[in-house]
Amino acid sequence: MLDSKLLRNNPDVVAAALSKRGLVLDVARINALEESRKAIQIKTEALQQDRNTRSKAIGKAKQAGEDVAPLMQAVEQIKQDLASAEVELTNIQKEWDEFVNAIPNMPADEVPLGASDEDNVEVRRWAMPKSFHFPIKDHVDLGADLGGLDFEVGTKITGTRFAVLRGGVARLHRALAQFMLDTHINKHNYEEVNVPFVVNRDSLFGTGQLPKFEDDLFKLTDEREFYLIPTAEVPVTNILRNEIVDDAQLPIKLVCHSPCFRSEAGSYGRDTRGMIRQHQFEKVELVQFVRPEESDEALEELVGHAEHILQQLGLPHRTVILCGGDIGFSSAKTYDIEVWVPSQNKYREISSCSSFRDFQARRMLARYRNKETGKPELLHTLNGSGLAIGRTLLAVLENYQCEDGSVTIPEVLRPYMGGQDALLPVKK
């Protein structure tokens, strides 16, 4: 969430920053809520002072043997008025909190203007897409020919937007996850964590999915408010919720392989074929906690870590910086990495890497103790996919397909595949 002091004292500054998102901040409401809060605060403090004064007067009257009944009656009335004022103050604070919690993060200055993904700005490209001299297949047909990708069985077991992987394709999926984890741990110095795949409401509030994006989540039908995770970002980032870490521990870099569950509300009709948009998929997630002055550099580093995976796999890709109208609710700055998908003749998102600055940390009270001041300060949080495994799988299948229907296995994955260098089509 945004800093309440900043909102109260400089709402016009916040409004100007949020306009890059195409959002009109209700400054009038901010001012009205603040005026009401101040008035009730003054009223409450005056009643408290009056109560204390009259209570002292009662003590003196008792010592003098005077009738204290009128004074006690007045104090009782003040107590009732004070209780009412405190309820008013609580209600206004609740209204303020609900209002502030619905405000997205302010985009960084360097975030480009724009209303949609069409306005995102390309930063760089890596490798030219391969030219095929035969009719190419998409990953759905390739996977079926390999006997390893079955959407009909997934639909039978659960419903649409689910798939079953088998044989060499399933092993390739697992190999990708292992390769990503090993690379991030051994080369990029992340610590592996394994976290719950079910989280509570506080965790989803902390990272910004709740309350605004509840329709995108799978909620368990349980008396407790439990949800399936939409990404490992949620449980991993919440490791430091309500914690104060020592400055010497920073930066903290964590990597996690997990399933992800998304309802894909509002996406009906989009990417209905294949693995681009599934209700359940797997991802290797990178999360960093850093000092505020290091977060910009950390974001560039994190993006490089995700790009490195694609480069090792030999997959053409490009990196774009998202415009103000396309960045996520909690993000201050986001890079998307898009991999080349031959069957679609275009780049598709495979990783989204974001800096949230202190937005999530404020919601979670995730802090570090500044070694110079000795005082707790808010951390800066970052995360990114390193990478989405299903989308990487389809990119490998399509980019490494051969005319005979086989798929060449990238060299870096062969040790994870028992030395196998290709997936062969199943004889029919």
C-alpha positions as semicolon CSV with decimal commas, in nm:
position;residue;x (nm);y (nm);z (nm)
1;M;0,000;0,000;0,000
2;L;0,100;0,360;-0,039
3;D;0,226;0,572;0,250
4;S;-0,076;0,730;0,425
5;K;0,130;1,035;0,518
6;L;0,214;1,092;0,152
7;L;-0,152;1,058;0,056
8;R;-0,266;1,299;0,327
9;N;0,006;1,559;0,281
10;N;0,070;1,541;-0,094
11;P;-0,234;1,388;-0,264
12;D;-0,173;1,587;-0,583
13;V;0,173;1,431;-0,618
14;V;0,024;1,083;-0,586
15;A;-0,257;1,171;-0,828
16;A;-0,006;1,288;-1,088
17;A;0,193;0,964;-1,058
18;L;-0,117;0,743;-1,079
19;S;-0,241;0,927;-1,388
20;K;0,027;0,730;-1,577
21;R;-0,188;0,425;-1,506
22;G;-0,493;0,603;-1,645
23;L;-0,630;0,622;-1,291
24;V;-0,800;0,934;-1,152
25;L;-0,730;0,955;-0,778
26;D;-1,024;1,087;-0,574
27;V;-0,834;1,369;-0,404
28;A;-1,159;1,526;-0,280
29;R;-1,241;1,210;-0,088
30;I;-0,893;1,200;0,062
31;N;-0,932;1,557;0,184
32;A;-1,284;1,493;0,316
33;L;-1,178;1,183;0,508
34;E;-0,879;1,364;0,651
35;E;-1,090;1,661;0,763
36;S;-1,339;1,425;0,931
37;R;-1,059;1,235;1,099
38;K;-0,900;1,553;1,232
39;A;-1,234;1,688;1,360
40;I;-1,317;1,367;1,546
41;Q;-0,960;1,339;1,672
42;I;-0,983;1,693;1,816
43;K;-1,324;1,611;1,964
44;T;-1,194;1,290;2,119
45;E;-0,889;1,459;2,270
46;A;-1,107;1,738;2,411
47;L;-1,342;1,485;2,571
48;Q;-1,049;1,294;2,716
49;Q;-0,908;1,613;2,865
50;D;-1,250;1,712;3,005
51;R;-1,293;1,366;3,157
52;N;-0,953;1,383;3,323
53;T;-1,019;1,732;3,458
54;R;-1,357;1,635;3,604
55;S;-1,217;1,313;3,750
56;K;-0,959;1,518;3,941
57;A;-1,237;1,751;4,055
58;I;-1,429;1,454;4,192
59;G;-1,130;1,357;4,402
60;K;-1,097;1,706;4,545
61;A;-1,473;1,728;4,610
62;K;-1,466;1,401;4,798
63;Q;-1,181;1,524;5,016
64;A;-1,381;1,840;5,090
65;G;-1,691;1,639;5,177
66;E;-1,892;1,791;4,892
67;D;-2,169;1,625;4,691
68;V;-1,998;1,456;4,396
69;A;-2,312;1,314;4,231
70;P;-2,345;1,596;3,969
71;L;-1,976;1,565;3,884
72;M;-1,998;1,188;3,849
73;Q;-2,304;1,221;3,630
74;A;-2,114;1,463;3,404
75;V;-1,818;1,225;3,385
76;E;-2,047;0,938;3,293
77;Q;-2,194;1,143;3,010
78;I;-1,845;1,230;2,892
79;K;-1,754;0,860;2,890
80;Q;-2,054;0,786;2,670
81;D;-1,969;1,072;2,436
82;L;-1,608;0,956;2,425
83;A;-1,714;0,601;2,342
84;S;-1,928;0,732;2,055
85;A;-1,641;0,950;1,928
86;E;-1,401;0,656;1,939
87;V;-1,646;0,446;1,735
88;E;-1,667;0,730;1,483
89;L;-1,289;0,749;1,467
90;T;-1,262;0,371;1,419
91;N;-1,519;0,380;1,138
92;I;-1,341;0,662;0,959
93;Q;-1,008;0,482;0,994
94;K;-1,169;0,166;0,851
95;E;-1,308;0,368;0,559
96;W;-0,964;0,521;0,505
97;D;-0,793;0,181;0,513
98;E;-1,038;0,035;0,261
99;F;-0,984;0,335;0,034
100;V;-0,603;0,322;0,056
101;N;-0,589;-0,057;0,013
102;A;-0,762;-0,023;-0,324
103;I;-0,506;0,227;-0,459
104;P;-0,234;0,070;-0,678
105;N;0,135;0,143;-0,653
106;M;0,280;0,455;-0,813
107;P;0,471;0,378;-1,135
108;A;0,841;0,461;-1,142
109;D;0,940;0,773;-1,334
110;E;1,096;0,569;-1,615
111;V;0,777;0,367;-1,679
112;P;0,655;0,472;-2,025
113;L;0,314;0,624;-2,090
114;G;0,055;0,398;-2,247
115;A;-0,286;0,240;-2,206
116;S;-0,229;-0,126;-2,296
117;D;0,030;-0,391;-2,385
118;E;0,047;-0,239;-2,733
119;D;0,225;0,059;-2,574
120;N;0,496;-0,145;-2,400
121;V;0,848;-0,054;-2,510
122;E;1,097;-0,309;-2,635
123;V;1,432;-0,294;-2,455
124;R;1,632;-0,565;-2,631
125;R;1,614;-0,889;-2,831
126;W;1,823;-1,204;-2,815
127;A;1,873;-1,436;-3,115
128;M;1,681;-1,442;-3,441
129;P;1,387;-1,682;-3,478
130;K;1,470;-1,994;-3,673
131;S;1,347;-2,032;-4,029
132;F;1,170;-2,363;-4,093
133;H;1,173;-2,522;-4,438
134;F;0,875;-2,747;-4,368
135;P;0,518;-2,695;-4,240
136;I;0,551;-2,633;-3,867
137;K;0,320;-2,770;-3,600
138;D;0,211;-2,609;-3,278
139;H;0,292;-2,766;-2,943
140;V;-0,053;-2,925;-2,918
141;D;-0,004;-3,136;-3,231
142;L;0,364;-3,197;-3,155
143;G;0,281;-3,314;-2,804
144;A;0,008;-3,545;-2,931
145;D;0,239;-3,697;-3,193
146;L;0,499;-3,754;-2,921
147;G;0,236;-3,929;-2,709
148;G;0,306;-3,688;-2,427
149;L;0,048;-3,408;-2,422
150;D;-0,321;-3,485;-2,374
151;F;-0,581;-3,213;-2,318
152;E;-0,880;-3,445;-2,359
153;V;-0,782;-3,656;-2,060
154;G;-0,713;-3,341;-1,859
155;T;-1,063;-3,221;-1,941
156;K;-1,209;-3,558;-1,845
157;I;-1,028;-3,561;-1,511
158;T;-1,100;-3,200;-1,416
159;G;-1,227;-2,970;-1,690
160;T;-1,107;-2,737;-1,962
161;R;-0,767;-2,568;-1,934
162;F;-0,605;-2,872;-1,772
163;A;-0,359;-3,113;-1,936
164;V;-0,192;-3,448;-1,875
165;L;0,177;-3,493;-1,964
166;R;0,324;-3,836;-2,023
167;G;0,650;-4,007;-2,109
168;G;0,927;-3,800;-2,260
169;V;0,724;-3,477;-2,254
170;A;0,657;-3,517;-1,882
171;R;1,026;-3,585;-1,824
172;L;1,121;-3,280;-2,031
173;H;0,887;-3,070;-1,818
174;R;1,058;-3,200;-1,504
175;A;1,402;-3,148;-1,659
176;L;1,322;-2,783;-1,726
177;A;1,225;-2,728;-1,363
178;Q;1,541;-2,896;-1,237
179;F;1,761;-2,704;-1,480
180;M;1,607;-2,372;-1,377
181;L;1,644;-2,445;-1,006
182;D;2,004;-2,563;-1,039
183;T;2,098;-2,258;-1,246
184;H;1,944;-2,007;-1,006
185;I;2,092;-2,180;-0,702
186;N;2,441;-2,254;-0,832
187;K;2,501;-1,958;-1,067
188;H;2,274;-1,682;-0,940
189;N;2,309;-1,751;-0,565
190;Y;1,946;-1,801;-0,470
191;E;1,841;-2,011;-0,173
192;E;1,581;-2,276;-0,255
193;V;1,263;-2,280;-0,045
194;N;0,966;-2,511;-0,043
195;V;0,644;-2,347;0,073
196;P;0,274;-2,426;0,125
197;F;0,057;-2,419;-0,185
198;V;-0,240;-2,307;0,026
199;V;-0,232;-1,964;0,189
200;N;-0,452;-1,753;0,413
201;R;-0,616;-1,420;0,341
202;D;-0,345;-1,219;0,519
203;S;-0,080;-1,356;0,284
204;L;-0,276;-1,260;-0,027
205;F;-0,341;-0,915;0,116
206;G;0,030;-0,875;0,184
207;T;0,134;-0,924;-0,178
208;G;-0,162;-0,730;-0,318
209;Q;-0,391;-0,996;-0,467
210;L;-0,661;-0,919;-0,209
211;P;-0,901;-0,759;-0,179
212;K;-0,920;-0,642;-0,540
213;F;-0,846;-0,961;-0,735
214;E;-1,037;-1,228;-0,545
215;D;-1,217;-1,343;-0,863
216;D;-0,881;-1,451;-1,008
217;L;-0,821;-1,694;-0,721
218;F;-0,937;-2,045;-0,633
219;K;-1,085;-2,027;-0,284
220;L;-1,127;-2,347;-0,085
221;T;-1,479;-2,428;0,035
222;D;-1,374;-2,445;0,396
223;E;-1,477;-2,257;0,709
224;R;-1,126;-2,111;0,706
225;E;-1,031;-1,852;0,444
226;F;-0,780;-2,058;0,249
227;Y;-0,681;-2,010;-0,115
228;L;-0,470;-2,202;-0,368
229;I;-0,167;-1,993;-0,458
230;P;-0,175;-1,805;-0,792
231;T;0,206;-1,793;-0,782
232;A;0,484;-1,882;-0,537
233;E;0,537;-1,506;-0,498
234;V;0,261;-1,510;-0,235
235;P;0,396;-1,763;0,018
236;V;0,763;-1,683;-0,047
237;T;0,727;-1,306;-0,005
238;N;0,516;-1,358;0,307
239;I;0,803;-1,543;0,474
240;L;0,911;-1,199;0,599
241;R;0,563;-1,071;0,690
242;N;0,577;-0,907;1,036
243;E;0,951;-0,970;1,052
244;I;1,252;-0,744;1,106
245;V;1,571;-0,884;0,953
246;D;1,923;-0,771;1,022
247;D;2,087;-0,548;0,761
248;A;2,373;-0,797;0,728
249;Q;2,130;-1,059;0,591
250;L;2,048;-0,850;0,285
251;P;1,999;-0,908;0,004
252;I;1,782;-1,216;0,059
253;K;1,733;-1,410;-0,266
254;L;1,491;-1,703;-0,271
255;V;1,386;-1,942;-0,548
256;C;1,085;-2,173;-0,539
257;H;0,932;-2,429;-0,773
258;S;0,558;-2,460;-0,726
259;P;0,227;-2,522;-0,896
260;C;0,015;-2,213;-0,963
261;F;-0,363;-2,200;-0,976
262;R;-0,557;-1,925;-1,153
263;S;-0,925;-1,900;-1,238
264;E;-0,841;-1,690;-1,546
265;A;-1,151;-1,482;-1,480
266;G;-1,222;-1,258;-1,776
267;S;-1,000;-1,457;-2,014
268;Y;-1,270;-1,671;-2,171
269;G;-1,209;-1,714;-2,542
270;R;-0,841;-1,620;-2,511
271;D;-0,571;-1,882;-2,573
272;T;-0,817;-2,170;-2,544
273;R;-0,584;-2,400;-2,741
274;G;-0,279;-2,540;-2,573
275;M;-0,076;-2,451;-2,267
276;I;-0,055;-2,073;-2,287
277;R;-0,338;-2,011;-2,040
278;Q;-0,407;-2,299;-1,800
279;H;-0,588;-2,312;-1,466
280;Q;-0,295;-2,512;-1,324
281;F;0,067;-2,471;-1,427
282;E;0,413;-2,476;-1,272
283;K;0,666;-2,202;-1,234
284;V;1,009;-2,136;-1,088
285;E;0,975;-1,808;-0,900
286;L;1,252;-1,567;-0,798
287;V;1,198;-1,339;-0,498
288;Q;1,437;-1,079;-0,359
289;F;1,431;-0,861;-0,045
290;V;1,673;-0,570;-0,069
291;R;1,766;-0,233;0,077
292;P;1,569;0,054;-0,086
293;E;1,874;0,207;-0,249
294;E;1,956;-0,126;-0,418
295;S;1,618;-0,219;-0,564
296;D;1,663;-0,064;-0,910
297;E;1,988;-0,252;-0,965
298;A;1,834;-0,569;-0,820
299;L;1,552;-0,557;-1,075
300;E;1,797;-0,542;-1,364
301;E;1,987;-0,835;-1,211
302;L;1,672;-1,040;-1,165
303;V;1,563;-0,982;-1,525
304;G;1,909;-1,096;-1,635
305;H;1,870;-1,418;-1,436
306;A;1,545;-1,502;-1,616
307;E;1,692;-1,410;-1,955
308;H;1,992;-1,633;-1,885
309;I;1,767;-1,940;-1,868
310;L;1,628;-1,868;-2,214
311;Q;1,974;-1,803;-2,352
312;Q;2,103;-2,133;-2,216
313;L;1,807;-2,305;-2,381
314;G;1,878;-2,122;-2,708
315;L;1,527;-1,975;-2,726
316;P;1,484;-1,642;-2,909
317;H;1,322;-1,381;-2,689
318;R;1,274;-1,012;-2,633
319;T;1,241;-0,798;-2,320
320;V;0,992;-0,513;-2,290
321;I;0,924;-0,256;-2,019
322;L;0,554;-0,233;-1,939
323;C;0,374;0,097;-1,981
324;G;0,173;0,261;-1,704
325;G;-0,155;0,116;-1,827
326;D;-0,026;-0,243;-1,829
327;I;0,171;-0,286;-1,507
328;G;0,024;-0,487;-1,222
329;F;-0,154;-0,345;-0,919
330;S;0,143;-0,372;-0,679
331;S;0,424;-0,303;-0,925
332;A;0,627;0,015;-0,958
333;K;0,816;-0,114;-1,261
334;T;0,787;-0,435;-1,463
335;Y;0,980;-0,600;-1,743
336;D;0,815;-0,879;-1,941
337;I;1,030;-1,134;-2,120
338;E;0,861;-1,279;-2,426
339;V;0,971;-1,600;-2,597
340;W;0,930;-1,666;-2,968
341;V;0,642;-1,904;-3,048
342;P;0,682;-2,021;-3,411
343;S;0,323;-2,146;-3,459
344;Q;0,189;-1,805;-3,363
345;N;0,465;-1,615;-3,540
346;K;0,505;-1,383;-3,243
347;Y;0,659;-1,337;-2,900
348;R;0,456;-1,447;-2,596
349;E;0,515;-1,362;-2,231
350;I;0,716;-1,622;-2,041
351;S;0,835;-1,414;-1,745
352;S;0,725;-1,100;-1,568
353;C;0,983;-0,936;-1,340
354;S;0,875;-0,656;-1,109
355;S;0,997;-0,416;-0,845
356;F;0,733;-0,332;-0,586
357;R;0,956;-0,097;-0,390
358;D;0,803;-0,068;-0,039
359;F;0,441;-0,126;-0,151
360;Q;0,419;-0,491;-0,047
361;A;0,649;-0,446;0,252
362;R;0,416;-0,180;0,395
363;R;0,120;-0,416;0,365
364;M;0,320;-0,697;0,527
365;L;0,528;-0,494;0,775
366;A;0,839;-0,657;0,628
367;R;1,135;-0,459;0,756
368;Y;1,510;-0,457;0,812
369;R;1,712;-0,286;1,083
370;N;1,917;-0,007;0,931
371;K;2,276;-0,059;1,048
372;E;2,345;0,317;1,058
373;T;2,034;0,432;1,246
374;G;1,947;0,111;1,426
375;K;1,582;0,172;1,334
376;P;1,350;-0,062;1,144
377;E;1,280;0,045;0,785
378;L;1,065;-0,104;0,512
379;L;1,231;-0,348;0,274
380;H;1,193;-0,335;-0,101
381;T;1,056;-0,654;-0,260
382;L;1,101;-0,790;-0,612
383;N;0,999;-1,104;-0,794
384;G;0,995;-1,263;-1,135
385;S;0,934;-1,591;-1,313
386;G;1,250;-1,777;-1,378
387;L;1,059;-1,924;-1,575
388;A;0,700;-2,040;-1,632
389;I;0,769;-2,409;-1,700
390;G;0,470;-2,495;-1,919
391;R;0,534;-2,203;-2,152
392;T;0,904;-2,290;-2,166
393;L;0,809;-2,647;-2,254
394;L;0,590;-2,538;-2,544
395;A;0,863;-2,300;-2,664
396;V;1,118;-2,584;-2,665
397;L;0,880;-2,819;-2,847
398;E;0,801;-2,565;-3,117
399;N;1,145;-2,410;-3,165
400;Y;1,327;-2,746;-3,167
401;Q;1,081;-2,940;-3,384
402;C;1,216;-3,135;-3,680
403;E;1,058;-3,228;-4,014
404;D;1,015;-3,594;-3,911
405;G;0,805;-3,494;-3,609
406;S;1,083;-3,541;-3,355
407;V;1,196;-3,268;-3,114
408;T;1,564;-3,207;-3,047
409;I;1,644;-3,169;-2,677
410;P;1,856;-2,861;-2,595
411;E;2,205;-2,962;-2,487
412;V;2,177;-2,814;-2,138
413;L;1,878;-3,039;-2,067
414;R;2,031;-3,365;-2,185
415;P;2,199;-3,450;-1,853
416;Y;1,853;-3,424;-1,694
417;M;1,710;-3,653;-1,964
418;G;1,953;-3,938;-1,911
419;G;2,161;-3,832;-2,208
420;Q;1,864;-3,847;-2,448
421;D;1,906;-3,603;-2,736
422;A;1,560;-3,612;-2,894
423;L;1,194;-3,695;-2,835
424;L;1,060;-3,924;-3,107
425;P;0,703;-3,941;-3,236
426;V;0,500;-4,242;-3,130
427;K;0,443;-4,496;-3,406
428;K;0,077;-4,528;-3,492
